[in-house]
CSV table of C-alpha atoms (C1' of nucleotides) and ligand atoms in Angstrom, one decimal:
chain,number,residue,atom,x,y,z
F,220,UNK,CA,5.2,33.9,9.0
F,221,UNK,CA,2.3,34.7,6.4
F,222,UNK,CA,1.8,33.6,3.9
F,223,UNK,CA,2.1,35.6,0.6
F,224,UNK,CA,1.0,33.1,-2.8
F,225,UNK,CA,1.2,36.4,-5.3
F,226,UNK,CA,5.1,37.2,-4.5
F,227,UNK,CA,5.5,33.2,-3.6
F,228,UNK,CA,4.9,33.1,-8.0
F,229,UNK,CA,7.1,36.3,-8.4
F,230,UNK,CA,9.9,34.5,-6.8
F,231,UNK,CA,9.9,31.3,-8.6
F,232,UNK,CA,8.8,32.5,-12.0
F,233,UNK,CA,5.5,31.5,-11.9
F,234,UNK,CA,2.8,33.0,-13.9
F,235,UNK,CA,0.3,34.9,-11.8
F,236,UNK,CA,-3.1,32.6,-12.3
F,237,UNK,CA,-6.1,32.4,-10.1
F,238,UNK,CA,-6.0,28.7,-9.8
F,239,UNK,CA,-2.3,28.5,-8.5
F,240,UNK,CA,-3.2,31.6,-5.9
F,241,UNK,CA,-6.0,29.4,-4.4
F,242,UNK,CA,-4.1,26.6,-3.8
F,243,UNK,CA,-1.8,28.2,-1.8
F,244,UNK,CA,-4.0,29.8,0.0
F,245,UNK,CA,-5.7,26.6,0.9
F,246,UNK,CA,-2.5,25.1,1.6
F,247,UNK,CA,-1.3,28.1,4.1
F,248,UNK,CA,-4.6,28.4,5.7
F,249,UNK,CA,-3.5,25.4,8.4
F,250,UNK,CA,-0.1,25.0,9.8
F,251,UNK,CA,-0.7,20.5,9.1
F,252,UNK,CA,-0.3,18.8,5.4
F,253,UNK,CA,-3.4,18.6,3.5
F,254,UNK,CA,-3.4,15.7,1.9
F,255,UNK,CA,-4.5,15.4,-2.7
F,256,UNK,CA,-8.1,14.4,-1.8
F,257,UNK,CA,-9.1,16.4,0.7
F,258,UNK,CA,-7.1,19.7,-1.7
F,259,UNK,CA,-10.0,18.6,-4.3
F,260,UNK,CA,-12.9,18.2,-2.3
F,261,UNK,CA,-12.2,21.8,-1.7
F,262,UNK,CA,-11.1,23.3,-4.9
F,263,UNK,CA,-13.0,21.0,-7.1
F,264,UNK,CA,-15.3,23.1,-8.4
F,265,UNK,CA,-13.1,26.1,-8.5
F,266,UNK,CA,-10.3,24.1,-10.8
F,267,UNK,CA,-10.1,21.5,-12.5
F,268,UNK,CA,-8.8,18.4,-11.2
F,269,UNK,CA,-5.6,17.6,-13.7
F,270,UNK,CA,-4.9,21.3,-13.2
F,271,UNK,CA,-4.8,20.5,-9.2
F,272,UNK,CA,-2.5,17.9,-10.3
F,273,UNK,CA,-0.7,20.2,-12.3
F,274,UNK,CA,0.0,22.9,-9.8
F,275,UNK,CA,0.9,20.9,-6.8
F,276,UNK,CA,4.0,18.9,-9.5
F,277,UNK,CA,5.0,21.9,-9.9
F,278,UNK,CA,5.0,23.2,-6.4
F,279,UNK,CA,7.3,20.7,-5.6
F,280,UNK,CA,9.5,20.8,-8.2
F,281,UNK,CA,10.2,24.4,-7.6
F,282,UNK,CA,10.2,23.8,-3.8
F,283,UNK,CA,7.5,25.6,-2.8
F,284,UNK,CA,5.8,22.6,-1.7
F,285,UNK,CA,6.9,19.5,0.1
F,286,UNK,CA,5.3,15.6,-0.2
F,287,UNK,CA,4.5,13.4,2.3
F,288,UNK,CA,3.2,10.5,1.5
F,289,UNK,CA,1.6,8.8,4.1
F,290,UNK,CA,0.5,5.0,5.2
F,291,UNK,CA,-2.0,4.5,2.4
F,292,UNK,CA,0.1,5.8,-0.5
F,293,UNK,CA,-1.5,9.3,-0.1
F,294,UNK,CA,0.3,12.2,-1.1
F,295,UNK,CA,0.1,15.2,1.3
F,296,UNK,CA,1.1,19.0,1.1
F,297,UNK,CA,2.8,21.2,2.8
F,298,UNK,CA,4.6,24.6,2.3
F,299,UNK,CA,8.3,24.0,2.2
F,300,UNK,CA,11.2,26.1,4.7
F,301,UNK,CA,12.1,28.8,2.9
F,302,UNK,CA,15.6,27.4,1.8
F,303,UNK,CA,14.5,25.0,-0.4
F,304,UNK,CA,15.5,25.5,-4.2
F,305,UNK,CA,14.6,24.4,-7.0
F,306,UNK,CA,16.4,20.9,-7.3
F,307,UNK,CA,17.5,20.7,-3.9
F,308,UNK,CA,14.8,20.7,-1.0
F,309,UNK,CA,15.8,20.7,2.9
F,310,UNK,CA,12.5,19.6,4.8
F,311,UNK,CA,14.3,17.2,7.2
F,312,UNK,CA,12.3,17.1,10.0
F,313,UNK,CA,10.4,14.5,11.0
F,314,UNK,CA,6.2,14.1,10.3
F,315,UNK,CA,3.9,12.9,12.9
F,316,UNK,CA,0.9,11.0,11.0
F,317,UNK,CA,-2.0,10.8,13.7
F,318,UNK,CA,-3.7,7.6,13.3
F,319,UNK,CA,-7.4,9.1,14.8
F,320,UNK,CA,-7.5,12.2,12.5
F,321,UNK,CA,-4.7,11.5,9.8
F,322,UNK,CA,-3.6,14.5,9.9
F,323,UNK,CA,0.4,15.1,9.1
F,324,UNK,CA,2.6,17.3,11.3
F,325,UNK,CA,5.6,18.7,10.4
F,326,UNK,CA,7.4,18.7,13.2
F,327,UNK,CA,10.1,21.4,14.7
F,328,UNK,CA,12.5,18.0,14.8
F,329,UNK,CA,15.1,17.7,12.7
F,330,UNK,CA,15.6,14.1,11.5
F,331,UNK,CA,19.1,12.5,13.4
F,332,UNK,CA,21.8,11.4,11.2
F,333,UNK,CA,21.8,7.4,10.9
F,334,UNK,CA,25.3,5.9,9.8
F,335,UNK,CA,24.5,3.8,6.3
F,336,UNK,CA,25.7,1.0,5.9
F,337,UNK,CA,29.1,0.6,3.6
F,338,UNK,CA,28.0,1.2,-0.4
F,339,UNK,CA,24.7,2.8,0.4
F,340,UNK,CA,24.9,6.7,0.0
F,341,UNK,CA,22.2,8.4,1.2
F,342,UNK,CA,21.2,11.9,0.0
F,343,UNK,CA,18.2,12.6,1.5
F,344,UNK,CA,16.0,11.0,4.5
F,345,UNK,CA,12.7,11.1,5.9
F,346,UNK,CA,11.0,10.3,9.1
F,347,UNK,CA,7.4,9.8,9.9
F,348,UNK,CA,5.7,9.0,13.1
F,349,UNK,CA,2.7,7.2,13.9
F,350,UNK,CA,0.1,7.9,16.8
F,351,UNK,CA,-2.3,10.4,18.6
F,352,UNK,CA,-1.5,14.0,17.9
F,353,UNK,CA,-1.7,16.9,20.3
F,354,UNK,CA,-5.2,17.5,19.4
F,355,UNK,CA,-6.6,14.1,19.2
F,356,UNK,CA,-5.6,12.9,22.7
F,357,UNK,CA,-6.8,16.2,24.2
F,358,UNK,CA,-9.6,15.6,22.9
F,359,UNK,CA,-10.4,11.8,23.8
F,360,UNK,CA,-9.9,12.8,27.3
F,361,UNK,CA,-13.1,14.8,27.1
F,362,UNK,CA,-15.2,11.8,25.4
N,976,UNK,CA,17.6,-18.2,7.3
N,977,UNK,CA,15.8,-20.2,4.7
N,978,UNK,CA,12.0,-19.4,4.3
N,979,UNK,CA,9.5,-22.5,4.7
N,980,UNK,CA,6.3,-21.0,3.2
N,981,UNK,CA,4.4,-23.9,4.3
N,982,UNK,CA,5.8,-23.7,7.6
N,983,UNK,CA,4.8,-20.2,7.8
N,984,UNK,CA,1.2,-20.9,6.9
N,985,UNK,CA,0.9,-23.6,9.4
N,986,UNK,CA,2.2,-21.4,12.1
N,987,UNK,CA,-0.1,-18.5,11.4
N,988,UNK,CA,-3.6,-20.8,11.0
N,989,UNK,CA,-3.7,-20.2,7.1
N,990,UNK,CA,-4.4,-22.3,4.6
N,991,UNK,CA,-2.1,-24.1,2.5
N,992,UNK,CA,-2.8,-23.1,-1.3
N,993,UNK,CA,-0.9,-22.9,-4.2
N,994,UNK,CA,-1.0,-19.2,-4.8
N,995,UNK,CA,-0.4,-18.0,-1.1
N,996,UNK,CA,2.9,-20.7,-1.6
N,997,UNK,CA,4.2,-18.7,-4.6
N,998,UNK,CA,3.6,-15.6,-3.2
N,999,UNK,CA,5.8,-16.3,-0.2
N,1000,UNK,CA,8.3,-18.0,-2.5
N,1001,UNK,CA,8.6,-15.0,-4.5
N,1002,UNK,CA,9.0,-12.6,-1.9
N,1003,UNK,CA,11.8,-14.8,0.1
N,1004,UNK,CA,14.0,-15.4,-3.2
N,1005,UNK,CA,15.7,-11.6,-2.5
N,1006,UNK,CA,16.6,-9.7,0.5
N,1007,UNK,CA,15.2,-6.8,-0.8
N,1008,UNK,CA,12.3,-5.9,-0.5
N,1009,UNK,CA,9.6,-6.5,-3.9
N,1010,UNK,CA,6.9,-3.6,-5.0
N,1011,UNK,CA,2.8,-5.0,-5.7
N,1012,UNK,CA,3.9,-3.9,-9.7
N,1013,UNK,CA,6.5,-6.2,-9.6
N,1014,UNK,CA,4.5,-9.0,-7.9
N,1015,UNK,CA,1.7,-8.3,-10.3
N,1016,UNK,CA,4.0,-8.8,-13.3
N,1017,UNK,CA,5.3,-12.4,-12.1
N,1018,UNK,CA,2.5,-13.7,-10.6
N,1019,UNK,CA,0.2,-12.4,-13.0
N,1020,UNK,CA,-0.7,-15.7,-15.0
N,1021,UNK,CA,-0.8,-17.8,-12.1
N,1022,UNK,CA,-2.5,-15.8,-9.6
N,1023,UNK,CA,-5.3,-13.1,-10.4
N,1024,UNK,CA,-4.5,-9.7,-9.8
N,1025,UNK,CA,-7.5,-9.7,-6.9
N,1026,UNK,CA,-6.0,-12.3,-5.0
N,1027,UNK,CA,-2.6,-11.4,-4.7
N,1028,UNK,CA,-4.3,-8.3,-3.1
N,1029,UNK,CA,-6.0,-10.5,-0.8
N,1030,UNK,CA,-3.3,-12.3,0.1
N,1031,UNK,CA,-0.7,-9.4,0.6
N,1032,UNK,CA,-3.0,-7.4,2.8
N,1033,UNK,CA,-3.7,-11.0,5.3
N,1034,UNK,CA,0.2,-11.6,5.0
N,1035,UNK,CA,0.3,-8.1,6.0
N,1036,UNK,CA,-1.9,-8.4,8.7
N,1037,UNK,CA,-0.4,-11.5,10.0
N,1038,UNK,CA,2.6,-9.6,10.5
N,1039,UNK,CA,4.2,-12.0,7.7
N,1040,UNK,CA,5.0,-9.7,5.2
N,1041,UNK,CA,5.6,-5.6,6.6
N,1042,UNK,CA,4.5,-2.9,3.9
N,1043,UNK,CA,7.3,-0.3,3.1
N,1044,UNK,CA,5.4,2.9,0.9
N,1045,UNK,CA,7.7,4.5,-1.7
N,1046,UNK,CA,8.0,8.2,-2.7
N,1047,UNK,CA,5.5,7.1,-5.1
N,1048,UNK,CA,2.9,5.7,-3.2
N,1049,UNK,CA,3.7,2.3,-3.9
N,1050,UNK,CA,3.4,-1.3,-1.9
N,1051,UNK,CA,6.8,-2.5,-0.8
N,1052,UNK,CA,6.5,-6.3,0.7
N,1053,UNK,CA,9.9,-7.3,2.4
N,1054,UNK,CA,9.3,-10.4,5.2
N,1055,UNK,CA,9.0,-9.8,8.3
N,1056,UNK,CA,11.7,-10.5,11.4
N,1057,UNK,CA,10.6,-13.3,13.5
N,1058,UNK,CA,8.8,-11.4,16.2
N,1059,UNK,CA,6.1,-9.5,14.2
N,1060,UNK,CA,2.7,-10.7,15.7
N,1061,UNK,CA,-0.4,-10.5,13.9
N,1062,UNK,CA,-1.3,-6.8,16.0
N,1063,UNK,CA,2.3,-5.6,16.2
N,1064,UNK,CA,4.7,-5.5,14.0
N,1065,UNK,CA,8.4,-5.3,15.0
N,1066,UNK,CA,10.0,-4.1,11.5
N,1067,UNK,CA,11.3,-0.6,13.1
N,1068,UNK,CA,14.7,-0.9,11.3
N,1069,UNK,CA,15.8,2.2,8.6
N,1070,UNK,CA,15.0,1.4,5.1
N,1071,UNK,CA,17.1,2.2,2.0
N,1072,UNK,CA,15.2,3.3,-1.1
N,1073,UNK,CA,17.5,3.6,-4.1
N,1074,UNK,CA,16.9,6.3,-6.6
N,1075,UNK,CA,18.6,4.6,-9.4
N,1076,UNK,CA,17.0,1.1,-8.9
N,1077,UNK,CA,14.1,2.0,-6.7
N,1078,UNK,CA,14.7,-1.2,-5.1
N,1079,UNK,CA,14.2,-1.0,-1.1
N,1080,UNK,CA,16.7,-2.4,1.4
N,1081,UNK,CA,16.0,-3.2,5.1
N,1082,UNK,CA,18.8,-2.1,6.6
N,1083,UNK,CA,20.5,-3.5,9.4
N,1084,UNK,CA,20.1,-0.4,11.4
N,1085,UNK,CA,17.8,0.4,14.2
N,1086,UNK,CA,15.3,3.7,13.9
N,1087,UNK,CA,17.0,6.1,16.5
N,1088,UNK,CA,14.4,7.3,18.9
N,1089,UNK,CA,13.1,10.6,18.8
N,1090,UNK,CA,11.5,13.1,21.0
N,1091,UNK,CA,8.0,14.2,20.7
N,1092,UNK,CA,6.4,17.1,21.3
N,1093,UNK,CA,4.5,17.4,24.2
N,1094,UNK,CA,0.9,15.9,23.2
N,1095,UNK,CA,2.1,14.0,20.7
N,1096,UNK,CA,2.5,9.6,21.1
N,1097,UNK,CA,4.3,8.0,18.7
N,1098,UNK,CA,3.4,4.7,18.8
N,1099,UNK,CA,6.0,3.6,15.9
N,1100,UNK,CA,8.2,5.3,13.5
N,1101,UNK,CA,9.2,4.8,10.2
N,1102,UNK,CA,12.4,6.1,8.6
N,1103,UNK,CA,13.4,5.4,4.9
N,1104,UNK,CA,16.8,7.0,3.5
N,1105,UNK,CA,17.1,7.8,-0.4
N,1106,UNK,CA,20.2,7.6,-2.4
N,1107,UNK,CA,22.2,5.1,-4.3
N,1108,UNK,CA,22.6,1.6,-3.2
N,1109,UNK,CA,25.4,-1.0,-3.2
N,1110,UNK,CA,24.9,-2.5,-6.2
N,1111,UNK,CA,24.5,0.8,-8.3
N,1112,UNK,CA,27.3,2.7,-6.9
N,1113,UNK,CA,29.5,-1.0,-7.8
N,1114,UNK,CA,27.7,-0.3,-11.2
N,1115,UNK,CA,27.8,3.1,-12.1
N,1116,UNK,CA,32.0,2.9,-11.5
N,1117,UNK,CA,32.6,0.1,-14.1
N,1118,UNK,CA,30.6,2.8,-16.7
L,57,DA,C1',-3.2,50.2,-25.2
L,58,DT,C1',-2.6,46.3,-28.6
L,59,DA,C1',-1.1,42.4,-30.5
L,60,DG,C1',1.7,38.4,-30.4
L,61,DT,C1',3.5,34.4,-28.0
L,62,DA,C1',4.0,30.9,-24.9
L,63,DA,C1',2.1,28.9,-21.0
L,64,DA,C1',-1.7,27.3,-18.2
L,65,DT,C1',-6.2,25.6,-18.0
L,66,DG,C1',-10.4,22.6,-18.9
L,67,DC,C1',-12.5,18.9,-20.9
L,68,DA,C1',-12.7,14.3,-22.8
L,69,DA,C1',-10.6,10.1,-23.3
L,70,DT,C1',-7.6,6.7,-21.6
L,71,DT,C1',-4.9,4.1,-18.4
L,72,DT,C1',-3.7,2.4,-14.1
L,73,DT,C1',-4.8,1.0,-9.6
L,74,DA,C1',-7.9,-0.7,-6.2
L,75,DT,C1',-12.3,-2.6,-4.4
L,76,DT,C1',-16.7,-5.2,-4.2
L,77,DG,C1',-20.0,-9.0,-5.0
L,78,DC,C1',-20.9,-13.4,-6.1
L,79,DA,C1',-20.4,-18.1,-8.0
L,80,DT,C1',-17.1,-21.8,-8.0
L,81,DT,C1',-13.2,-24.3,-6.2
L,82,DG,C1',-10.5,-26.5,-3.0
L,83,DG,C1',-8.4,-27.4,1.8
L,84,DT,C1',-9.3,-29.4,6.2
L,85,DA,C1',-11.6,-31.8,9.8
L,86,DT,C1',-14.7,-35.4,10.9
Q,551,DA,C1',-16.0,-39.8,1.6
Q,552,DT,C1',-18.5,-35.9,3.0
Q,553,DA,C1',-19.5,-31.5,4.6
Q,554,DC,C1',-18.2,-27.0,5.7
Q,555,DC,C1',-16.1,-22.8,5.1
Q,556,DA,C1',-12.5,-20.2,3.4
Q,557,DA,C1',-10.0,-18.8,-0.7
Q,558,DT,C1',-10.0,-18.0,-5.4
Q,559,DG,C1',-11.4,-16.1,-10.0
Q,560,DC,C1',-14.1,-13.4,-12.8
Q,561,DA,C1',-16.8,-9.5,-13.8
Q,562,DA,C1',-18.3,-5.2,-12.6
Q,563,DT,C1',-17.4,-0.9,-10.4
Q,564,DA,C1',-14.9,2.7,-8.3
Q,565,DA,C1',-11.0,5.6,-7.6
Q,566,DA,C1',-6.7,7.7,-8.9
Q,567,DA,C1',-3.6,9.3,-12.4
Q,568,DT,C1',-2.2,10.5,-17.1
Q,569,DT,C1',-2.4,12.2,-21.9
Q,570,DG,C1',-3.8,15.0,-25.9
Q,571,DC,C1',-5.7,18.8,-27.6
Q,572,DA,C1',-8.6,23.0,-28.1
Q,573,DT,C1',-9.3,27.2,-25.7
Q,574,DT,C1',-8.1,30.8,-22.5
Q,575,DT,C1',-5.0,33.7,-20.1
Q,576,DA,C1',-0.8,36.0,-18.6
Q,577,DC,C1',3.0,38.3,-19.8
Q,578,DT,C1',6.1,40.8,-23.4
Q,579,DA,C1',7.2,43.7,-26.8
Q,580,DT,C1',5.7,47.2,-29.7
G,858,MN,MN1,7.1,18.8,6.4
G,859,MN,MN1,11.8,-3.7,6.2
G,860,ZN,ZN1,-5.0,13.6,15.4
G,861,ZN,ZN1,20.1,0.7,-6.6
DNA sequence: ATAGTAAATGCAATTTTATTGCATTGGTAT
DNA sequence: ATACCAATGCAATAAAATTGCATTTACTAT
């Protein structure tokens, strides 16, 4: 699946701007969340940082983007299935959050239904795991 | 299961002072679980803003207190269950984050387990629904 | 192509949140 | 009572997020 951020605007009626190309680009160029900071060391001196802001509210609001936000309150990016919508977005599948690298995974799992308790309606739910990811054990096994 | 703050101290080598008291009070007058903001607001003449840090991140630590994040990115405290030990905590029980009183419930319900993908450990999981809570649905019906 | 319009951006200022260093206070053991 | 060390408060700093406004830019209509 690539990535196309020019028809990605088309679709949501979203003006065509350089600054809202690159972010997606960033954003599609790894398959793992990328989390606010490390989305402004990179852009930082390409755009402005309330315009980074900016872009990625927007992103999500449209549901081209979904948020993870992770241990430390850290909000992290990553492009969204293509059925989300604008008020409705269906990313339930569960996050791995690897505590060496911190990177965030979304994960080909779907989140399992939990029974709530009597009163409590749930509308939406999210799951995140903690631990060593794919790449990080592999790679403590050489150390 | 009443909450002795003192006791609690006592049993986790801390020492007894007035602010770590009222912190501990506060938390344990509701079930649900209290944001840093809110803390902040009600301890804020009593205790400086630094040290309720301070003491939230070694109640924290102790594995007195266990940290929920919000869709925000903001501090949840809710007490822990009796097992949590200073390295592992034991609070892997679904929380309930209500999106019309942003208040967060621990819920009596156990985090289903969940395969991983090969490579990836999970070491603990974290699953918090969103929706509308007891109270408010009791609420929004008398409107 | 040109001009008009509304939206997006950048910059500066402000606010909110969190962290650090250090002097003072206060709890605990002897 | 004293001494010791941890915990607190305060001030300074850093980091993160928000707001207002002037300028630029994309799109639309002509
Ligand atoms: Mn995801
Ligand atoms: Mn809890
Ligand atoms: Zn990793
Ligand atoms: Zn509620």
């Amino acid at each position: 699946m690539h990535i196309d951020p020019v028809n990605i605007l088309k679709d949501h009626d979203l003006k065509h701007t350089k600054q809202r190309v690159r972010v997606l680009e960033e954003i599609a160029l790894d398959t793992v969340a990328i989390s606010q900071p490390e989305l402004e060391k990179k852009l930082g001196k390409e755009i402005d940082r309330v315009t980074l802001y900016r872009i990625l509210n927007t992103y999500e609001d449209k549901g081209i983007l979904h948020r993870i936000m992770d241990m430390n309150g850290t909000a992290n990016y990553a492009i969204c299935s293509s059925s989300c919508t604008e008020h409705h977005h269906h990313d339930e599948h569960v996050h791995f959050n690897c505590s060496n690298c911190q990177k965030i995974y979304c994960l080909d799992v779907k989140i399992p239904s939990i029974k709530m308790p009597p009163g409590f309606t749930a509308s939406s739910i999210n799951t995140t795991a903690y631990g060593i990811c794919e790449k990080c054990s592999a790679g403590m096994k050489a150390d």
